[in-house]
Tab-separated table of C-alpha atoms and ligand atoms in Angstrom:
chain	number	residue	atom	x	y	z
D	1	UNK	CA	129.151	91.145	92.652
D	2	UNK	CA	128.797	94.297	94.545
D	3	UNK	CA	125.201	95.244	96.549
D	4	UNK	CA	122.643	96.947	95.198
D	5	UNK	CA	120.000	97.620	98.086
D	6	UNK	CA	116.788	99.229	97.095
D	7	UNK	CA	114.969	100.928	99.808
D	8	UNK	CA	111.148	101.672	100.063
D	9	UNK	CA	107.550	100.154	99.318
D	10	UNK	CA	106.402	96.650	97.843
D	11	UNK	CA	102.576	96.306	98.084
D	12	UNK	CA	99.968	93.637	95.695
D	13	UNK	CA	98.441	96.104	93.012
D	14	UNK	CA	95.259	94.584	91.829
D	15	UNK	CA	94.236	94.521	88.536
D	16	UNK	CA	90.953	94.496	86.871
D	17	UNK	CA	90.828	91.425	84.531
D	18	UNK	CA	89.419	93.456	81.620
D	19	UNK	CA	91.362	96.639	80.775
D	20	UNK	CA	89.253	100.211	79.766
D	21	UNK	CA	86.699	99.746	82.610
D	22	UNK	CA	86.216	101.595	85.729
D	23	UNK	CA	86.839	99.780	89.109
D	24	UNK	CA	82.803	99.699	89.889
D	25	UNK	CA	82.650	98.351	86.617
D	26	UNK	CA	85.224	95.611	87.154
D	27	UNK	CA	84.033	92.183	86.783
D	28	UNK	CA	87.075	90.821	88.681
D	29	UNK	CA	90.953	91.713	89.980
D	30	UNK	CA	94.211	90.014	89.667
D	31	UNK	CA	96.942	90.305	91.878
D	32	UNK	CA	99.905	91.240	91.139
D	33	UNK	CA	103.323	92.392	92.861
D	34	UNK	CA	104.117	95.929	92.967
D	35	UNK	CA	106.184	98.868	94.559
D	36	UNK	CA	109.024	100.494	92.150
D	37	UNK	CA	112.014	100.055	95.096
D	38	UNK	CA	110.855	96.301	94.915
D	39	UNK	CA	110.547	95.985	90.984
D	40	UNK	CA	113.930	97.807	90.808
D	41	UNK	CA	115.322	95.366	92.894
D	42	UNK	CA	114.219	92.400	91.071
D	43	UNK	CA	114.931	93.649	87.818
D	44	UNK	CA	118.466	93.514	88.922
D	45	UNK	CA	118.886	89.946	90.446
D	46	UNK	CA	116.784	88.785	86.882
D	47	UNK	CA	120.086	90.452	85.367
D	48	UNK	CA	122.422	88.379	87.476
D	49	UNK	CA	123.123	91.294	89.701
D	50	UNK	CA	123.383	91.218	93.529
D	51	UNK	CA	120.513	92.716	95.096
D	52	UNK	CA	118.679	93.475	98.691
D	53	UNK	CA	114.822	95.259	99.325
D	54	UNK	CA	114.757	96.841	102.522
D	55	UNK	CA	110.938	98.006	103.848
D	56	UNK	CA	108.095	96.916	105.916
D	57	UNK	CA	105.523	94.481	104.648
D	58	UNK	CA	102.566	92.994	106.627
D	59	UNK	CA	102.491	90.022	109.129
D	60	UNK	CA	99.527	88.626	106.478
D	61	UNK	CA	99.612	86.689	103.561
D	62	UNK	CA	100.138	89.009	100.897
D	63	UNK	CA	103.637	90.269	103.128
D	64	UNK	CA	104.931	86.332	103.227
D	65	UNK	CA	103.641	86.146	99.408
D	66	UNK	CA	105.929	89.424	98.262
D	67	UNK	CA	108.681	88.445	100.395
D	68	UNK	CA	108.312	84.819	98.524
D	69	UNK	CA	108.610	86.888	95.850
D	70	UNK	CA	111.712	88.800	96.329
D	71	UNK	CA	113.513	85.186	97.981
D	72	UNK	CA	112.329	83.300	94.555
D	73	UNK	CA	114.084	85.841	92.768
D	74	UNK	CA	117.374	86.046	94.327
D	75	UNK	CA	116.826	89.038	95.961
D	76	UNK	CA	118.202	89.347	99.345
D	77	UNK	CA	114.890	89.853	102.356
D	78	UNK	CA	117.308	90.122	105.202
D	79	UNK	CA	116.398	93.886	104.895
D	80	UNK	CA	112.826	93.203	105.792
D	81	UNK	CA	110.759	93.624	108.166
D	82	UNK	CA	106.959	92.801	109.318
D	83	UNK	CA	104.627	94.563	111.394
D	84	UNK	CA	102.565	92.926	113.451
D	85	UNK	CA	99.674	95.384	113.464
D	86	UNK	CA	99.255	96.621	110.050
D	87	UNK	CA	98.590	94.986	106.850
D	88	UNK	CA	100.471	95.166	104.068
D	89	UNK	CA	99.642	97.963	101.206
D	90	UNK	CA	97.061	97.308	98.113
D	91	UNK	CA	96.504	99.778	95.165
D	92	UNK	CA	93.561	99.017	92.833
D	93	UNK	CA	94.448	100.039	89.393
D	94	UNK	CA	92.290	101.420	86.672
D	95	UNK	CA	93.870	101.848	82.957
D	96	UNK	CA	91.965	104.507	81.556
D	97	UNK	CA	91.075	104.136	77.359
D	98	UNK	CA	94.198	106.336	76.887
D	99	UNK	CA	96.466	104.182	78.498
D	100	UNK	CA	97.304	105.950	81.613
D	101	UNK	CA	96.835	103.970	85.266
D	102	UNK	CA	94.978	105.424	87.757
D	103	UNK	CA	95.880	103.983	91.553
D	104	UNK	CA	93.562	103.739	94.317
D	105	UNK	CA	95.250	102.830	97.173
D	106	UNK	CA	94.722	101.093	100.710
D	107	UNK	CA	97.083	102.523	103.316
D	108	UNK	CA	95.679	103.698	106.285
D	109	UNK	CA	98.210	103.007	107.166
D	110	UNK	CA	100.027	100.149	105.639
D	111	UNK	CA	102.988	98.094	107.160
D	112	UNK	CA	105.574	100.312	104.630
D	113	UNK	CA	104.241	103.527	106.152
D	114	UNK	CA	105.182	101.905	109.609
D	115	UNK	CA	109.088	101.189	109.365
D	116	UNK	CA	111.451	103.082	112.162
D	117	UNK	CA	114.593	104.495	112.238
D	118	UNK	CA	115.182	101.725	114.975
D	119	UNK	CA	114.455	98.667	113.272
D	120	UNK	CA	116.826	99.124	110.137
D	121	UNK	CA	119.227	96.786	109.285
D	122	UNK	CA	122.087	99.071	109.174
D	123	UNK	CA	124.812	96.028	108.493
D	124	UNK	CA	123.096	95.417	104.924
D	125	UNK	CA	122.321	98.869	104.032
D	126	UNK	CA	126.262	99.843	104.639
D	127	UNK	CA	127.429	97.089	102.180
D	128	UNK	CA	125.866	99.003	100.160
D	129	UNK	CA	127.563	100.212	96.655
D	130	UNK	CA	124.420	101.844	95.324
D	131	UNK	CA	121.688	102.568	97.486
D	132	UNK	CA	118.440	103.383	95.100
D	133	UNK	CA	115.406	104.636	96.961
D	134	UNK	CA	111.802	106.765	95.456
D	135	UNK	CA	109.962	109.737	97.375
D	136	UNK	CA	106.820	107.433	98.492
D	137	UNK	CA	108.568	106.503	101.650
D	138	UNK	CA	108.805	109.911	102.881
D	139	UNK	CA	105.120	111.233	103.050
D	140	UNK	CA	104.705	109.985	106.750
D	141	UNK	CA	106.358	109.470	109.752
D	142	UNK	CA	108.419	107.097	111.071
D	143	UNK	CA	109.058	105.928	107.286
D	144	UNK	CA	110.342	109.310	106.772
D	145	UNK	CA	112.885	109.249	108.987
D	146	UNK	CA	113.962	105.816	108.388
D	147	UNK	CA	114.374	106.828	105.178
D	148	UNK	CA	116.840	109.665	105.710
D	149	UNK	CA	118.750	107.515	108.331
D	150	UNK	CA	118.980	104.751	105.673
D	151	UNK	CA	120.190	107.483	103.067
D	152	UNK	CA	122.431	108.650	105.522
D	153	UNK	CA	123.835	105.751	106.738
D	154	UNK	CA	124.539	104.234	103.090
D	155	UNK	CA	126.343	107.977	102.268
D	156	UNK	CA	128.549	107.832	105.220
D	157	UNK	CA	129.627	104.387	104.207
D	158	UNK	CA	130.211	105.270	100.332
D	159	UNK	CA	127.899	103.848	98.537
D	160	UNK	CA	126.243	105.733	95.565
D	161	UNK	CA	122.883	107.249	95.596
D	162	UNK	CA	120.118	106.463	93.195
D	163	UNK	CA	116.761	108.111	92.689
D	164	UNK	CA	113.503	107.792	90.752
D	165	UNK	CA	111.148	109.910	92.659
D	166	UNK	CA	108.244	108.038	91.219
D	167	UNK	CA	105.440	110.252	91.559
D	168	UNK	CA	102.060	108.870	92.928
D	169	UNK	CA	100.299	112.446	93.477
D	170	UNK	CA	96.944	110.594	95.350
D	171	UNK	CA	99.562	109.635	97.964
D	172	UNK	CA	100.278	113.184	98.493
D	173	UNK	CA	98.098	115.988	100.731
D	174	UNK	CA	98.554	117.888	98.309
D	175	UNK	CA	100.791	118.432	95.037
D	176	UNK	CA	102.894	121.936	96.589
D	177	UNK	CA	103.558	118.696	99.255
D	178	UNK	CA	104.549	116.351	96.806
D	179	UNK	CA	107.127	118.591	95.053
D	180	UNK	CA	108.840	120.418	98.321
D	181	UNK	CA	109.334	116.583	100.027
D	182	UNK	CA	110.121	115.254	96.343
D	183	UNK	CA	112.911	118.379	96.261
D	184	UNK	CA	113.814	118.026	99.694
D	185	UNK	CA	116.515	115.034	99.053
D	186	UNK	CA	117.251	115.950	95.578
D	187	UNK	CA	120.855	117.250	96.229
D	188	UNK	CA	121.991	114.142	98.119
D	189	UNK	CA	121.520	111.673	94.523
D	190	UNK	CA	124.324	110.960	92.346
D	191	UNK	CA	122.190	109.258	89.925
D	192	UNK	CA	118.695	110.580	89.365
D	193	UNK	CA	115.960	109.385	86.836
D	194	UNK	CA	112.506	111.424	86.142
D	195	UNK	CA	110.017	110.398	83.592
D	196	UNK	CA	108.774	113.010	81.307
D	197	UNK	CA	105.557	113.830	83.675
D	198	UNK	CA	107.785	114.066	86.652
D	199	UNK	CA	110.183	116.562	84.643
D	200	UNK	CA	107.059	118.668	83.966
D	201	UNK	CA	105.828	118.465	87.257
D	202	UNK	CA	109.279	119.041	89.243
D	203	UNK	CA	110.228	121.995	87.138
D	204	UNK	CA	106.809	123.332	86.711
D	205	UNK	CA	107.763	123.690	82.703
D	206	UNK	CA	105.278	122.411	79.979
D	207	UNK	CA	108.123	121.781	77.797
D	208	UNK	CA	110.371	118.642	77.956
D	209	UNK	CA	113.854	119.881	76.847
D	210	UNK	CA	117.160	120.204	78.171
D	211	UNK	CA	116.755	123.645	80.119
D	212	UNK	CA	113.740	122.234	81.761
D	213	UNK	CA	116.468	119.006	82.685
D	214	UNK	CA	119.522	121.147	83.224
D	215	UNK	CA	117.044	123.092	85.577
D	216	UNK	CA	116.963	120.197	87.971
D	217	UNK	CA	120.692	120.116	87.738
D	218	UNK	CA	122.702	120.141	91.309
D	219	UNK	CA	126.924	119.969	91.755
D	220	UNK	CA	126.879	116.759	93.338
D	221	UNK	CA	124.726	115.612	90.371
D	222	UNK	CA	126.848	112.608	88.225
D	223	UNK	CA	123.926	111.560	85.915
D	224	UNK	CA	120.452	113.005	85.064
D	225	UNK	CA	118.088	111.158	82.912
D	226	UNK	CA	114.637	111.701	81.752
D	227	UNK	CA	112.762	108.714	80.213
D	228	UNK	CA	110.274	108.918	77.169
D	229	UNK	CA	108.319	105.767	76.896
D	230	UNK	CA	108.403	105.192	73.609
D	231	UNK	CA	111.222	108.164	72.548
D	232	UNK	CA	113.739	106.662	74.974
D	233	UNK	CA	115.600	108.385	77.196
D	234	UNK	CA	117.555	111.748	77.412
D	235	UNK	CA	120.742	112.265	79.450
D	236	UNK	CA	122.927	114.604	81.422
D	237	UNK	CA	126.334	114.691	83.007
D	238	UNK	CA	128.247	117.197	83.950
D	239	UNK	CA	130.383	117.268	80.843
D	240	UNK	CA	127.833	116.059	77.811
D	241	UNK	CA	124.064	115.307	77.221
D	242	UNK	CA	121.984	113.357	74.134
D	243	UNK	CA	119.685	110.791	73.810
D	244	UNK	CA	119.434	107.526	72.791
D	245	UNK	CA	116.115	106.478	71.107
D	246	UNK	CA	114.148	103.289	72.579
D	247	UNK	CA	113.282	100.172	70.167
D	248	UNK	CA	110.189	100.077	68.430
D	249	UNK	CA	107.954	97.218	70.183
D	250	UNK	CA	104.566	96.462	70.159
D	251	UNK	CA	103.626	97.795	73.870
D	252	UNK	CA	100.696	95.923	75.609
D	253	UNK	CA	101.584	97.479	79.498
D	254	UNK	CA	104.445	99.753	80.212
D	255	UNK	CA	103.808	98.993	84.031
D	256	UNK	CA	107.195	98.708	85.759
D	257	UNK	CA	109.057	99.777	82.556
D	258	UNK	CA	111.234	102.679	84.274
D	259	UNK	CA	112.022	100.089	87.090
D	260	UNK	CA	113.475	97.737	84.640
D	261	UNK	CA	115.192	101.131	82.583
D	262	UNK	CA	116.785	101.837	86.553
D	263	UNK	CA	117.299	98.366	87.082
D	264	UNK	CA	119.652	98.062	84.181
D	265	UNK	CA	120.829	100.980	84.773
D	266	UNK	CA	122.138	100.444	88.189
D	267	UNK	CA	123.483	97.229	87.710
D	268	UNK	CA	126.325	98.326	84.745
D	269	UNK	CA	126.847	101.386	87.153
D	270	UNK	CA	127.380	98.999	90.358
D	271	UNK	CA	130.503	97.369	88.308
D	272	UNK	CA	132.382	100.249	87.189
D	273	UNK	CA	131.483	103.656	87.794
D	274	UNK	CA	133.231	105.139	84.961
D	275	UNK	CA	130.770	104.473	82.354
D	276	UNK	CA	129.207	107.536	83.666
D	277	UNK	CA	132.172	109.573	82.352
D	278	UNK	CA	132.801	108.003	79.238
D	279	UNK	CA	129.874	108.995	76.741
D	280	UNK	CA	130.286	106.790	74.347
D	281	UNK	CA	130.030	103.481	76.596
D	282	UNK	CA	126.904	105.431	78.857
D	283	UNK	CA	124.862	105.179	75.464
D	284	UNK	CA	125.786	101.957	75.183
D	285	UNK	CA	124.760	100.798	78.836
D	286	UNK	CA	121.948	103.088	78.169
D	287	UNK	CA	120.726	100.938	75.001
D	288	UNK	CA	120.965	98.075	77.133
D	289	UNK	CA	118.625	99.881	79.898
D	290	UNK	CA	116.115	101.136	76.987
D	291	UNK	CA	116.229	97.788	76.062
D	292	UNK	CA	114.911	96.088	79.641
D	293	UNK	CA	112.283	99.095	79.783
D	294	UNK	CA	111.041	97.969	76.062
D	295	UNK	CA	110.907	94.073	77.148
D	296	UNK	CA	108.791	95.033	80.046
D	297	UNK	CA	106.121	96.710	78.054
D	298	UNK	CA	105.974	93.462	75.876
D	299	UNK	CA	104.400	91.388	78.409
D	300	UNK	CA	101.435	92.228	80.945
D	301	UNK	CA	102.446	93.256	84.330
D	302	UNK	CA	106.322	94.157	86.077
D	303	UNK	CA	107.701	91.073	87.990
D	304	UNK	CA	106.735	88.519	85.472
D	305	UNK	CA	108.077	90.792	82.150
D	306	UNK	CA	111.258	91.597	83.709
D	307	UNK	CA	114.150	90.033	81.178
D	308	UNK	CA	117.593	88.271	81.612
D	309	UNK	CA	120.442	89.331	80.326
D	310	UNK	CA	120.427	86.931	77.671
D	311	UNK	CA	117.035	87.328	76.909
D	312	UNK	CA	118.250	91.483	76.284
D	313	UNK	CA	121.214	90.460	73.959
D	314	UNK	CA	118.616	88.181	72.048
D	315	UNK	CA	116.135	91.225	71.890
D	316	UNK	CA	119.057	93.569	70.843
D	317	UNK	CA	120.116	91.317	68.394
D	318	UNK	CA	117.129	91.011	66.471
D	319	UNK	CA	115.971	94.427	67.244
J	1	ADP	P1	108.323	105.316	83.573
J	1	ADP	O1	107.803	103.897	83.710
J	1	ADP	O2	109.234	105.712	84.667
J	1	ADP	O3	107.277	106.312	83.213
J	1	ADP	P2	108.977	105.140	80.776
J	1	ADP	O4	107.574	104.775	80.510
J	1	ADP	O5	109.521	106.344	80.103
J	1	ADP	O6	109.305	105.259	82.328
J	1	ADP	O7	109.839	103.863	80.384
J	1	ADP	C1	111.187	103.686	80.716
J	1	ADP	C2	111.954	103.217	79.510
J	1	ADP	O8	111.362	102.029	78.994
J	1	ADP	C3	111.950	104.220	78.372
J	1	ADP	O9	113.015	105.134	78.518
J	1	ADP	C4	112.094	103.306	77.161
J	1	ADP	O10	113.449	102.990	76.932
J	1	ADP	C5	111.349	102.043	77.575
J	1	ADP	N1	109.958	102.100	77.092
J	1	ADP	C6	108.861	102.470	77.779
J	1	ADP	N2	107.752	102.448	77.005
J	1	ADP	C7	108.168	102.026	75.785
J	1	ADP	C8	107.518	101.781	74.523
J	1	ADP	N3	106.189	101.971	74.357
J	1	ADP	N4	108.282	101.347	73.478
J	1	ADP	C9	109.618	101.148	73.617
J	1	ADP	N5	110.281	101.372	74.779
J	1	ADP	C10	109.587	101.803	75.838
C-alpha cells in the first residue's frame, strides 16, 4: 500500500512499577518504548498499513533496542539515523492519583534533538503519501530545520500533511514558546488532531466547543479533530462537523491512545482520500479510529496495546 512516514522523536519512557507514587518514591522503573511520531507509526504497520519513522536515535543500546522495535514491527528504519555522540532520549513518568502523567525528561541533548537538514533521507520521505509529524522536533536546532526541510520536501512531492502537535510543555522555555512554534506550521497541515488540553491551550479558551475548534480553522485545512478520551472525538471539515462518541471500556492507561486514534486515522486516509469529503463514511473510519484509541487504554503501555485490524472488528463487534 501507499507510505505513511512519520517524522520526529522515539525515546524509552520509564515507568515506575507501582502507579500513584512519586519518582523519589519509586521502588523500581520499567522500560518501555515511547515517542508519539514512533507509536503513530507502529500503530499503522499493526493495522497492515505501510509505514516508515524517520529521526535520530542513539549509537547505545536503547537506540538499537527502539529501532528493533520499529524493524519487529514492520515498520520501515531506513529513515533512521544514529548519532555517535549523544544518547538516545529517556522520560521518567509519574501518574499522578488523578490519572494524569507527568514526564521528566533526559535530553541534554538527546540524539532526536541532533538530526540535520543534511542527513535526511529525502528518497523515503518523497514516497511519501502522508507525511505525519508533532511540534517536539522543533524546539531546537538542527532538528528544527530538518523538520521544515522534511515538511517541505514531502509537500513539494504531494504527499498529505498530518499533525498532532502533542504538547509536552516541560520541553518548552516557556509556554508563550510552546504555542508561537506549535502555531508556526499550523497552516501547512491538511489533517490536524488536538486533544481537548491542546484545544484549550492553542486557543487560549476554557471552553471545548466548536468556536474554540473552528477558531483554529485555516483554508488549506481538510480535517480538524479534537479527541475526548472517553467522549470520543469531535470533527471539522470544511463543509460539516459532529462527533462520534468513543466505546465504553474499562481504561487501565490511555498512554499512546491518540497515537493509535491518528494511526487509524491515517491509514483509511492513505487509501482513498475521499472519505474526508463524504461524512457519512468519515464517521465510520472515525469509529474505527475511536475504536484503536479505546483498545489502547485496555492494556498497560502504547507499543504492546496497539490492535490489529481484526482484533478492532472483533472489539467493534462485541462492543
Ligand atoms: P490523547 O492521547 O491525544 O490525549 P485521547 O486521550 O483523547 O487522546 O484519546 C484518543 C482517542 O482514544 C479518543 O478520541 C477515544 O476515541 C479513545 N479513548 C481514549 N481514552 C478513552 C477511554 N477512557 N475510553 C474509551 N475511549 C478512549
Amino acid at each position: 500500500g501507499p507510505l505513511i512516514v512519520s517524522f520526529g522523536e522515539m525515546l524509552i519512557d520509564f515507568v515506575p512499577t507501582v502507579s500513584g507514587v512519586s519518582l523519589a518514591e519509586a521502588p523500581g522503573f520499567l522500560k518501555a518504548p515511547g515517542g508519539a511520531p514512533a507509536n503513530v507509526a507502529i500503530a499503522v504497520a499493526r493495522l497492515g498499513g505501510h509505514a516508515a519513522f524517520v529521526g535520530k536515535l542513539g549509537d547505545d543500546e536503547f537506540g538499537h533496542m527502539l529501532a528493533g522495535i520499529l524493524g519487529e514491527n514492520g515498520v520501515s528504519t531506513k529513515g533512521i539515523n544514529f548519532d555517535l555522540g549523544a544518547r538516545t532520549a529517556l522520560a521518567f513518568v509519574t501518574l499522578r492519583a488523578d490519572g494524569e502523567r507527568e514526564f521528566m525528561f533526559y535530553r541534554n541533548p538527546s540524539a532526536d534533538m541532533l538530526l540535520t537538514p543534511e542527513e535526511l533521507n529525502l528518497e523515503l520521505i518523497r514516497s511519501a503519501k502522508v507525511f505525519h509529524y508533532g511540534s517536539i522536533s522543533l524546539i531546537v536546532e538542527p532538528c528544527r530545520s530538518a523538520h521544515l526541510k522534511a515538511m517541505e520536501a514531502a509537500k513539494e512531492a504531494g504527499a498529505l500533511l498530518s499533525y498532532d502537535p502533542n504538547l509536552r510543555l516541560p520541553l518548552w522555555p516557556s509556554p508563550a514558546e510552546a504555542r508561537e512554534q506549535i502555531m508556526s506550521i499550523w497552516d501547512k497541515a491538511e489533517v490536524i488532531k488536538v486533544s481537548d488540553n491542546e484545544l484549550e491551550f492553542l486557543t487560549g479558551s476554557d471552553k471545548i466547543d466548536d468556536a474554540a475548534a473552528l477558531s483554529l480553522w485555516h483554508p488549506n485545512l481538510k480535517l480538524l479533530l479534537v479527541t475526548l478520551g472517553e467522549k470520543g472525538c469531535r470533527y471539522y471539515t470544511k463543509n460539516f462537523h459532529g462527533q462520534v462518541d468513543a466505546f465504553n471500556v474499562k481504561a487501565v492507561d490511555t498512554t499512546g491512545a491518540g497515537d493509535a486514534f491518528v494511526g487509524a486515522l491515517l491509514s483509511k486516509i492513505v487509501d482513498d482520500q475521499s472519505v474526508i469529503e463524504d461524512e457519512p463514511r468519515l464517521r465510520e473510519v472515525l469509529k474505527f479510529s475511536n475504536a484503536c484509541g479505546a483498545i489502547t487504554t485496555i492494556k498497560k503501555g502504547a507499543i504492546p496495546a496497539l490492535p490489529t485490524t481484526s482484533e478492532v472488528l472483533t472489539f467493534v463487534k462485541g462492543a
